[in-house]
């Protein structure tokens, strides 16, 4: 993944009233890197999906901790 694509990975707080944040690159060619393109001629080189999977358990554990601490109130 190019430095430009790595540097473009940022959170997007679309609606601050929702518990939702989107994180991803903003370069126009990032989807082609992640998923491949040109009918399979350019192989996929996933970088966001593996990062998501690596952080899934720690993220869910952090959410559970916040909920638990909040319930003790």
Coordinates of C-alpha atoms in Angstrom, one line a residue:
X1 CA 0.0 0.0 0.0
X2 CA 1.4 3.4 -1.0
X3 CA 2.3 6.0 1.6
X4 CA -0.4 8.2 0.1
X5 CA -3.1 5.6 0.7
X6 CA -1.8 4.8 4.2
X7 CA -1.7 8.5 5.0
X8 CA -5.3 9.0 3.8
X9 CA -6.8 6.5 6.3
X10 CA -8.9 8.6 8.6
X11 CA -12.0 8.4 10.8
X12 CA -15.2 9.9 9.3
X13 CA -17.6 11.1 12.0
X14 CA -20.6 11.5 9.6
X15 CA -23.2 12.1 12.2
X16 CA -22.1 12.9 15.8
X17 CA -25.5 12.0 17.0
X18 CA -24.9 8.3 16.0
X19 CA -22.6 5.8 17.6
X20 CA -21.0 5.3 14.2
X21 CA -17.5 6.1 12.8
X22 CA -16.3 5.0 9.4
X23 CA -12.6 4.5 9.0
X24 CA -10.9 4.1 5.6
X25 CA -8.7 5.6 3.0
X26 CA -9.7 8.4 0.7
X27 CA -7.5 7.7 -2.3
X28 CA -9.6 6.9 -5.3
X29 CA -7.6 3.7 -6.1
X30 CA -7.8 2.2 -2.6
X31 CA -10.8 -0.1 -3.5
X32 CA -8.8 -1.5 -6.4
X33 CA -5.9 -2.3 -4.0
X34 CA -8.2 -3.8 -1.4
X35 CA -10.4 -5.8 -3.7
X36 CA -8.6 -6.1 -7.0
X37 CA -9.7 -4.8 -10.3
X38 CA -9.9 -5.1 -14.1
X39 CA -11.7 -8.4 -14.1
X40 CA -9.2 -10.1 -11.9
X41 CA -6.1 -8.9 -13.8
X42 CA -5.0 -6.8 -10.8
X43 CA -4.9 -9.0 -7.8
X44 CA -6.4 -7.9 -4.5
X45 CA -4.0 -6.8 -1.8
X46 CA -6.2 -6.4 1.2
X47 CA -5.0 -4.0 3.9
X48 CA -8.1 -2.7 5.6
X49 CA -9.8 -6.1 6.1
X50 CA -6.8 -7.7 7.8
X51 CA -6.5 -4.6 10.0
X52 CA -10.1 -4.8 10.9
X53 CA -9.8 -8.5 11.8
X54 CA -6.7 -7.9 13.9
X55 CA -8.5 -5.2 16.0
X56 CA -11.9 -6.9 16.2
X57 CA -11.4 -8.7 19.6
X58 CA -9.6 -5.8 21.3
X59 CA -12.3 -3.3 20.1
X60 CA -15.1 -5.5 21.3
X61 CA -13.4 -6.0 24.7
X62 CA -13.0 -2.3 25.1
X63 CA -16.7 -1.7 24.3
X64 CA -17.7 -4.4 26.8
X65 CA -15.5 -2.8 29.5
X66 CA -17.1 0.6 28.9
X67 CA -20.6 -0.9 29.2
X68 CA -19.6 -2.8 32.3
X69 CA -18.1 0.3 33.9
X70 CA -21.2 2.3 33.0
X71 CA -23.5 -0.3 34.5
X72 CA -21.7 0.0 37.8
X73 CA -22.5 3.8 37.6

